[in-house]
Amino acid sequence: MVVSDIFRTFTPVNQKVTDISETLQAMTDEMRLMHETIASQHSDICQLNRNIDRLHADLRKRDKEIDELKARLAKYEAPDKNSGNSSTPPSKESIKYEAIRRTRSLRKPTGRPPGGQRGHEGSTLKMTQTPDETEEVSANYCTRCGASLEDCERILDYVTQVVSVPELKPVVKEIRHYITVCKNCGERVRSHAPRKRGSNAVVYDATVKSLVVYLNVVMFLPYGRIGNFFKEVFGLEISQGSFVNWVNEAKKNAAPAIEKIKECIMKSAVVGFDESGLYCNKKLDWTWIAQTVYFTLLFHGSGRSHKELESRFGSSLERMTAVTDRHSAYFTLNFLNHQVCIAHLLRELQYLGELDTEQQWSKKVESLLQEAVHERNENPQAVIDKQPWLIKLDALLTENLEHMAEQFGQLKKGLIKCRDYIFNFLENPAIPPDIMQVKGASGRSRSR
């Protein structure tokens, strides 16, 4: 810009410039004011930017708090997971859902009355031919004339039998051990081994020990409750240390039988596997189960890794068809064939149905699986082509579920991963649709 242009900017056109120093001074003042204005506006802009940054930080904090509150609120709004609609073990359920589980089934109402249906072959208690006691009941006097009926003829009318539990009272047997002195040579002969120094003169026999082992190992009762049971029912106060010793003794004695069961399972063609967490001495451990037509083996594992099965069953896994849930460890193993447990899938689908009652996707998948199981039950020996069923499933798995809760997308991805193992039970009658039907399915195969 030339000086003449500057003059025109700061002076009217019709004004004649007479003193250039005054004009330059005016220009300097104007520029100073402009710099001050710019500096003030820059300060305001910086303050606004700081305020905006602070507001953004507050918004992010609020968003985080909202997400946390939503997650906490979802715990109360979303249906609780229990053993009926998920893989949650019964031990983790509340009393409320335990009661619901005991009175509700995955089966859908048929509209038929409860109990045995028309044509169902009933069963009743059968009389034993060798009752322990016999009691004869007859009238003492005549209801017509009042005369005594003693020594009168009796005709058997009918017979009933009453089954009762004997009085729960411990039987104490005292055994007196004698030394017999031989008349011929004076030898003192024992009929028994000498009593060990310091040993107790009172012991419990195998009936007590076996009941303790049964209650602990089979019924899963802790030692404290077993002790209360013996005290309240039998009046016996037994230490928990005795319980531990008896269970360990039974474990040692059962080792050969357990090893034999393991060998039989390793030779089986169809095996159901499952695992469940449990706390042992306040440490999370795992109980594994392997089930076949005749045998059930429960064993302890330190984790849920596939190594637990590899270390126990080795190369025999390659000859097995495994019926399992969708736990990833099972799909790491090289089984001969695989079947995903339909019961596990139905429980997960039931939870989704409770989570969103308006949607139809989970209900359609649930109906498809139930129809496939019904088809197998109606034709227990038939080889059914699974491709039509896979086509129906694929159509459901291609549906867009992005507008639904994330649990729907998670299950959809899981079904896609195990797609090829969902309907194998249709093509092979020896493969059951779920873990609990391993025995029944193996029975069908065996009879065939």
Coordinates of C-alpha atoms in Angstrom, one line a residue:
M1 CA 0.0 0.0 0.0
V2 CA 1.4 3.4 -1.0
V3 CA 1.3 6.6 1.2
S4 CA -1.5 8.1 -0.9
D5 CA -3.7 5.1 -0.3
I6 CA -3.1 5.3 3.5
F7 CA -4.1 9.0 3.3
R8 CA -7.3 8.1 1.5
T9 CA -8.1 5.5 4.1
F10 CA -7.9 7.8 7.1
T11 CA -9.0 11.1 5.6
P12 CA -12.0 12.2 3.6
V13 CA -11.5 12.6 0.0
N14 CA -12.4 16.3 0.0
Q15 CA -10.0 17.0 2.9
K16 CA -6.6 18.3 2.0
V17 CA -3.7 17.0 4.0
T18 CA -1.7 19.8 5.5
D19 CA 0.4 18.0 8.1
I20 CA 1.7 14.5 7.5
S21 CA 3.0 14.1 11.0
E22 CA -0.6 14.5 12.5
T23 CA -1.9 12.0 10.0
L24 CA 0.8 9.5 10.9
Q25 CA 0.1 10.0 14.6
A26 CA -3.6 9.4 14.0
M27 CA -2.7 6.3 12.1
T28 CA -0.5 5.1 15.0
D29 CA -3.2 5.7 17.5
E30 CA -5.7 3.8 15.3
M31 CA -3.4 0.8 14.9
R32 CA -2.6 0.8 18.6
L33 CA -6.3 0.6 19.4
M34 CA -6.7 -2.1 16.8
H35 CA -3.9 -4.1 18.4
E36 CA -5.5 -3.7 21.8
T37 CA -8.8 -4.8 20.5
I38 CA -7.2 -7.8 18.8
A39 CA -5.3 -8.7 22.0
S40 CA -8.5 -8.4 24.0
Q41 CA -10.5 -10.5 21.6
H42 CA -7.6 -13.1 21.5
S43 CA -7.8 -13.3 25.3
D44 CA -11.6 -13.8 25.2
I45 CA -11.2 -16.5 22.5
C46 CA -8.6 -18.3 24.6
Q47 CA -10.9 -18.1 27.6
L48 CA -13.8 -19.4 25.5
N49 CA -11.6 -22.3 24.3
R50 CA -10.7 -23.1 27.9
N51 CA -14.3 -23.0 28.8
I52 CA -15.2 -25.3 25.9
D53 CA -12.4 -27.7 26.9
R54 CA -13.7 -27.7 30.4
L55 CA -17.3 -28.3 29.2
H56 CA -16.1 -31.2 27.0
A57 CA -14.3 -32.7 29.9
D58 CA -17.5 -32.4 32.0
L59 CA -19.5 -33.9 29.3
R60 CA -17.1 -36.9 29.0
K61 CA -17.3 -37.3 32.7
R62 CA -21.1 -37.1 32.6
D63 CA -21.2 -39.6 29.8
K64 CA -19.1 -42.0 31.7
E65 CA -21.3 -41.6 34.8
I66 CA -24.4 -42.1 32.6
D67 CA -22.9 -45.3 31.1
E68 CA -22.0 -46.6 34.6
L69 CA -25.5 -45.8 35.9
K70 CA -27.1 -47.4 32.9
A71 CA -25.0 -50.6 33.6
R72 CA -26.1 -50.5 37.2
L73 CA -29.7 -49.9 36.3
A74 CA -29.6 -52.7 33.6
K75 CA -28.9 -55.1 36.5
Y76 CA -32.4 -54.4 37.8
E77 CA -34.2 -53.8 34.5
A78 CA -32.8 -56.8 32.6
P79 CA -33.8 -60.3 33.6
D80 CA -31.4 -61.9 36.0
K81 CA -29.4 -64.8 34.7
N82 CA -30.0 -68.2 36.4
S83 CA -29.4 -71.8 35.6
G84 CA -32.7 -71.9 33.7
N85 CA -31.8 -69.2 31.1
S86 CA -28.0 -69.4 31.1
S87 CA -24.9 -71.4 32.1
T88 CA -25.1 -69.9 35.6
P89 CA -24.7 -72.8 38.1
P90 CA -27.6 -73.4 40.6
S91 CA -25.2 -72.7 43.5
K92 CA -25.0 -69.0 42.3
E93 CA -28.8 -68.6 42.1
S94 CA -30.9 -66.6 44.6
I95 CA -33.6 -68.5 46.6
K96 CA -36.2 -66.9 44.4
Y97 CA -34.8 -68.3 41.2
E98 CA -34.0 -71.7 42.8
A99 CA -37.7 -72.0 43.5
I100 CA -38.6 -70.9 40.0
R101 CA -36.1 -73.4 38.5
R102 CA -37.7 -76.3 40.5
T103 CA -41.2 -75.5 39.2
R104 CA -40.5 -74.3 35.6
S105 CA -39.3 -76.3 32.6
L106 CA -38.0 -75.3 29.2
R107 CA -40.9 -77.4 27.7
K108 CA -43.7 -75.4 26.2
P109 CA -47.3 -76.0 27.4
T110 CA -49.2 -78.5 25.3
G111 CA -52.7 -77.8 26.6
R112 CA -53.1 -81.4 27.9
P113 CA -53.9 -82.1 31.5
P114 CA -51.0 -82.9 33.8
G115 CA -50.1 -86.5 34.7
G116 CA -50.4 -89.7 32.7
Q117 CA -52.2 -89.3 29.4
R118 CA -54.8 -91.6 28.0
G119 CA -53.2 -94.9 27.0
H120 CA -50.2 -94.4 29.3
E121 CA -49.2 -97.6 31.1
G122 CA -49.4 -96.8 34.8
S123 CA -47.4 -98.3 37.6
T124 CA -48.0 -98.8 41.3
L125 CA -46.3 -100.2 44.3
K126 CA -46.0 -104.0 44.2
M127 CA -46.4 -106.2 47.2
T128 CA -43.5 -108.1 48.5
Q129 CA -43.8 -111.9 48.9
T130 CA -41.7 -111.9 52.1
P131 CA -42.9 -109.2 54.5
D132 CA -40.8 -108.6 57.6
E133 CA -43.8 -108.5 59.9
T134 CA -47.4 -109.8 59.6
E135 CA -50.3 -108.4 61.5
E136 CA -53.7 -110.0 61.5
V137 CA -56.7 -107.7 62.0
S138 CA -60.2 -109.1 62.8
A139 CA -63.3 -107.9 64.7
N140 CA -63.7 -108.8 68.4
Y141 CA -67.5 -108.7 68.7
C142 CA -70.5 -109.0 66.4
T143 CA -72.0 -105.7 65.3
R144 CA -75.4 -107.3 65.0
C145 CA -75.9 -109.2 68.3
G146 CA -72.9 -108.0 70.3
A147 CA -71.6 -111.6 70.9
S148 CA -67.8 -112.3 71.2
L149 CA -66.2 -113.5 68.0
E150 CA -63.4 -115.4 69.8
D151 CA -62.9 -118.9 68.3
C152 CA -65.2 -118.0 65.4
E153 CA -64.4 -118.9 61.8
R154 CA -62.3 -116.2 60.0
I155 CA -62.3 -115.6 56.2
L156 CA -59.5 -113.5 54.6
D157 CA -61.0 -110.4 53.0
Y158 CA -58.0 -108.6 51.5
V159 CA -54.3 -107.8 52.3
T160 CA -52.5 -104.5 52.5
Q161 CA -48.8 -103.8 53.1
V162 CA -47.4 -100.7 54.9
V163 CA -43.9 -99.6 54.2
S164 CA -42.1 -97.7 57.0
V165 CA -38.6 -96.6 57.9
P166 CA -37.2 -98.4 60.9
E167 CA -36.6 -96.3 64.1
L168 CA -33.5 -94.1 63.5
K169 CA -31.6 -95.2 66.5
P170 CA -28.0 -96.3 66.5
V171 CA -27.3 -99.9 67.3
V172 CA -24.4 -100.4 69.7
K173 CA -22.9 -103.9 69.5
E174 CA -20.4 -104.9 72.2
I175 CA -17.8 -107.4 71.2
R176 CA -16.1 -109.2 74.0
H177 CA -12.8 -110.7 73.0
Y178 CA -11.7 -113.7 75.0
I179 CA -8.4 -115.6 75.4
T180 CA -9.0 -119.4 75.5
V181 CA -6.6 -121.4 77.7
C182 CA -5.8 -124.8 76.2
K183 CA -6.4 -127.6 78.7
N184 CA -3.8 -129.8 77.1
C185 CA -0.7 -127.5 77.0
G186 CA -1.8 -124.3 78.7
E187 CA -1.4 -122.2 75.6
R188 CA -3.3 -118.9 75.7
V189 CA -5.1 -118.7 72.3
R190 CA -6.5 -115.4 70.9
S191 CA -9.3 -115.4 68.4
H192 CA -8.3 -111.9 67.4
A193 CA -5.4 -109.6 66.9
P194 CA -4.0 -107.9 70.0
R195 CA -5.4 -104.5 70.7
K196 CA -3.1 -101.7 69.7
R197 CA -1.8 -99.5 72.5
G198 CA -3.7 -96.2 72.6
S199 CA -6.5 -97.3 70.2
N200 CA -10.1 -96.4 70.9
A201 CA -12.3 -99.1 72.2
V202 CA -15.3 -97.6 70.4
V203 CA -15.4 -97.4 66.6
Y204 CA -17.9 -96.8 63.9
D205 CA -18.6 -99.6 61.4
A206 CA -18.9 -99.5 57.6
T207 CA -22.6 -98.5 57.7
V208 CA -21.8 -95.2 59.3
K209 CA -18.8 -94.5 57.2
S210 CA -20.5 -95.3 53.9
L211 CA -23.4 -93.0 54.8
V212 CA -21.0 -90.2 55.5
V213 CA -19.2 -90.8 52.2
Y214 CA -22.6 -90.9 50.4
L215 CA -23.8 -87.6 51.9
N216 CA -20.6 -85.8 51.2
V217 CA -19.6 -87.2 47.7
V218 CA -23.0 -87.9 46.2
M219 CA -25.3 -85.4 47.9
F220 CA -22.6 -82.7 48.2
L221 CA -23.3 -82.0 51.8
P222 CA -20.5 -80.2 53.7
Y223 CA -19.0 -81.8 56.8
G224 CA -20.8 -79.3 59.1
R225 CA -24.3 -80.3 57.9
I226 CA -23.4 -84.0 57.9
G227 CA -22.4 -83.6 61.6
N228 CA -25.7 -81.8 62.3
F229 CA -27.6 -84.6 60.6
F230 CA -26.0 -87.4 62.7
K231 CA -26.5 -85.4 65.9
E232 CA -30.1 -84.5 65.3
V233 CA -31.3 -87.7 63.7
F234 CA -29.1 -90.4 65.4
G235 CA -27.9 -88.6 68.5
L236 CA -24.2 -89.2 67.4
E237 CA -21.6 -86.5 67.7
I238 CA -18.9 -87.3 65.2
S239 CA -15.9 -85.0 64.6
Q240 CA -15.3 -83.5 61.1
G241 CA -11.8 -85.0 61.3
S242 CA -13.4 -88.5 61.2
F243 CA -15.4 -87.4 58.1
V244 CA -12.3 -86.3 56.3
N245 CA -10.5 -89.6 57.2
W246 CA -13.4 -91.7 56.0
V247 CA -13.8 -89.9 52.7
N248 CA -10.1 -90.2 52.0
E249 CA -10.2 -93.8 52.9
A250 CA -13.1 -94.3 50.5
K251 CA -11.3 -92.4 47.8
K252 CA -8.3 -94.6 48.2
N253 CA -10.4 -97.8 48.1
A254 CA -12.3 -96.5 45.0
A255 CA -9.2 -95.7 43.0
P256 CA -9.2 -99.0 41.0
A257 CA -12.9 -98.7 40.2
I258 CA -12.4 -95.0 39.1
E259 CA -9.6 -96.0 36.8
K260 CA -11.7 -98.8 35.3
I261 CA -14.6 -96.3 34.7
K262 CA -12.1 -94.0 33.0
E263 CA -10.9 -96.8 30.7
C264 CA -14.5 -97.6 29.7
I265 CA -15.2 -93.9 28.9
M266 CA -12.0 -93.7 26.8
K267 CA -13.4 -96.6 24.7
S268 CA -16.8 -95.1 24.3
A269 CA -18.0 -93.6 20.9
V270 CA -20.2 -90.9 22.3
V271 CA -19.2 -88.9 25.5
G272 CA -20.9 -85.9 27.0
F273 CA -18.5 -83.4 28.7
D274 CA -19.3 -80.5 31.0
E275 CA -17.5 -78.4 33.6
S276 CA -18.6 -76.3 36.6
G277 CA -16.7 -73.9 38.9
L278 CA -16.5 -74.6 42.6
Y279 CA -14.6 -73.1 45.6
C280 CA -12.2 -75.4 47.4
N281 CA -10.5 -73.9 50.4
K282 CA -11.6 -70.4 49.2
K283 CA -9.9 -71.0 45.8
L284 CA -11.8 -71.3 42.6
D285 CA -11.4 -74.8 41.1
W286 CA -13.3 -76.7 38.5
T287 CA -15.3 -80.0 38.5
W288 CA -15.3 -81.8 35.1
I289 CA -17.8 -84.5 34.1
A290 CA -17.6 -87.2 31.4
Q291 CA -20.7 -89.2 30.8
T292 CA -21.5 -92.2 28.7
V293 CA -24.3 -94.7 28.4
Y294 CA -23.2 -96.6 31.5
F295 CA -20.6 -94.5 33.3
T296 CA -20.3 -91.0 34.8
L297 CA -16.9 -89.8 35.9
L298 CA -16.4 -86.6 37.9
F299 CA -12.9 -85.3 38.4
H300 CA -11.2 -82.2 39.7
G301 CA -9.4 -79.7 37.4
S302 CA -7.4 -76.6 38.2
G303 CA -8.9 -74.7 35.2
R304 CA -11.2 -74.8 32.2
S305 CA -8.4 -75.3 29.6
H306 CA -8.5 -78.1 27.0
K307 CA -5.4 -79.4 28.7
E308 CA -7.5 -80.8 31.5
L309 CA -9.1 -83.3 29.1
E310 CA -6.0 -84.0 27.1
S311 CA -4.0 -84.9 30.2
R312 CA -6.7 -87.3 31.3
F313 CA -8.0 -88.9 28.1
G314 CA -5.1 -88.4 25.6
S315 CA -5.5 -89.7 22.1
S316 CA -8.8 -91.4 22.9
L317 CA -10.5 -88.0 22.3
E318 CA -9.9 -88.5 18.6
R319 CA -12.2 -91.5 18.5
M320 CA -15.0 -89.7 20.4
T321 CA -18.1 -87.8 19.4
A322 CA -18.3 -85.1 22.0
V323 CA -21.6 -83.5 23.2
T324 CA -20.7 -80.2 24.9
D325 CA -21.7 -76.6 25.4
R326 CA -20.0 -73.8 23.4
H327 CA -17.0 -73.5 25.7
S328 CA -14.0 -72.7 23.5
A329 CA -11.8 -75.4 25.1
Y330 CA -13.9 -78.2 23.6
F331 CA -13.4 -76.9 20.0
T332 CA -9.6 -76.8 20.5
L333 CA -9.6 -80.6 20.9
N334 CA -9.5 -82.9 17.9
F335 CA -12.7 -84.9 18.5
L336 CA -13.9 -87.3 15.8
N337 CA -17.2 -85.4 15.7
H338 CA -19.0 -82.8 17.8
Q339 CA -22.5 -81.9 18.9
V340 CA -23.4 -78.6 20.6
C341 CA -25.8 -79.1 23.5
I342 CA -29.2 -77.9 22.4
A343 CA -30.4 -77.5 26.0
H344 CA -27.6 -74.9 26.6
L345 CA -28.6 -73.0 23.5
L346 CA -32.3 -73.1 24.5
R347 CA -31.5 -71.6 27.9
E348 CA -29.5 -68.8 26.3
L349 CA -32.3 -68.1 23.9
Q350 CA -34.8 -68.1 26.8
Y351 CA -32.8 -65.3 28.5
L352 CA -32.9 -63.2 25.3
G353 CA -36.6 -63.7 25.1
E354 CA -36.9 -62.3 28.7
L355 CA -34.4 -59.5 27.9
D356 CA -36.5 -58.2 24.9
T357 CA -40.1 -59.5 24.9
E358 CA -41.0 -57.6 21.7
Q359 CA -38.4 -59.1 19.3
Q360 CA -39.0 -62.4 17.5
W361 CA -35.5 -63.5 16.5
S362 CA -34.6 -65.5 19.5
K363 CA -38.1 -67.1 19.5
K364 CA -37.6 -68.2 15.9
V365 CA -34.3 -69.8 16.6
E366 CA -35.7 -71.4 19.7
S367 CA -38.6 -72.9 17.7
L368 CA -36.3 -74.2 15.0
L369 CA -34.1 -76.0 17.5
Q370 CA -37.2 -77.5 19.3
E371 CA -38.7 -78.6 16.0
A372 CA -35.4 -80.4 15.1
V373 CA -35.4 -82.2 18.5
H374 CA -39.0 -83.1 18.0
E375 CA -38.2 -84.5 14.6
R376 CA -35.5 -86.7 16.1
N377 CA -37.8 -87.9 18.9
E378 CA -40.5 -88.8 16.4
N379 CA -38.0 -90.7 14.2
P380 CA -35.5 -92.1 16.7
Q381 CA -33.8 -94.5 14.3
A382 CA -33.9 -92.4 11.1
V383 CA -31.0 -90.7 9.3
I384 CA -32.3 -87.2 8.8
D385 CA -30.7 -84.8 6.4
K386 CA -29.5 -81.7 8.3
Q387 CA -29.1 -79.4 5.3
P388 CA -32.7 -78.1 5.2
W389 CA -32.4 -77.3 8.9
L390 CA -29.1 -75.5 8.3
I391 CA -30.6 -73.4 5.5
K392 CA -33.4 -72.3 7.9
L393 CA -30.7 -71.5 10.6
D394 CA -28.6 -69.5 8.1
A395 CA -31.6 -67.4 7.1
L396 CA -32.0 -66.4 10.8
L397 CA -28.2 -65.8 11.2
T398 CA -28.2 -63.3 8.3
E399 CA -30.7 -61.0 10.0
N400 CA -29.5 -57.6 11.1
L401 CA -29.5 -57.5 14.9
E402 CA -27.6 -54.2 15.4
H403 CA -30.8 -52.5 16.7
M404 CA -31.0 -55.0 19.5
A405 CA -29.1 -55.4 22.7
E406 CA -25.5 -56.6 22.4
Q407 CA -26.3 -60.0 23.9
F408 CA -28.2 -60.8 20.7
G409 CA -25.2 -60.1 18.5
Q410 CA -22.9 -62.1 20.9
L411 CA -25.1 -65.2 20.6
K412 CA -25.5 -64.8 16.8
K413 CA -21.6 -64.8 16.5
G414 CA -21.4 -67.8 18.7
L415 CA -24.0 -69.7 16.6
I416 CA -22.1 -68.9 13.4
K417 CA -18.9 -70.3 14.9
C418 CA -20.5 -73.6 15.9
R419 CA -23.0 -73.8 13.0
D420 CA -21.7 -77.1 11.7
Y421 CA -22.1 -78.8 15.0
I422 CA -25.7 -77.9 15.9
F423 CA -27.7 -80.5 13.8
N424 CA -25.3 -83.4 13.8
F425 CA -27.7 -85.4 16.0
L426 CA -30.2 -85.5 13.1
E427 CA -27.8 -87.4 10.8
N428 CA -26.6 -89.9 13.4
P429 CA -29.2 -91.5 15.8
A430 CA -26.3 -92.4 18.2
I431 CA -25.6 -88.7 18.8
P432 CA -28.0 -87.1 21.3
P433 CA -29.1 -83.4 21.1
D434 CA -27.9 -82.5 24.5
I435 CA -25.6 -83.7 27.2
M436 CA -28.2 -85.2 29.5
Q437 CA -29.6 -87.4 26.7
V438 CA -26.2 -89.2 26.2
K439 CA -27.5 -92.3 27.9
G440 CA -30.8 -92.4 26.0
A441 CA -29.2 -91.8 22.6
S442 CA -26.5 -94.5 23.2
G443 CA -29.3 -96.8 24.2
R444 CA -31.1 -96.3 20.8
S445 CA -27.8 -96.9 19.0
R446 CA -27.1 -100.0 20.9
S447 CA -30.6 -101.5 20.3
R448 CA -30.2 -100.8 16.6

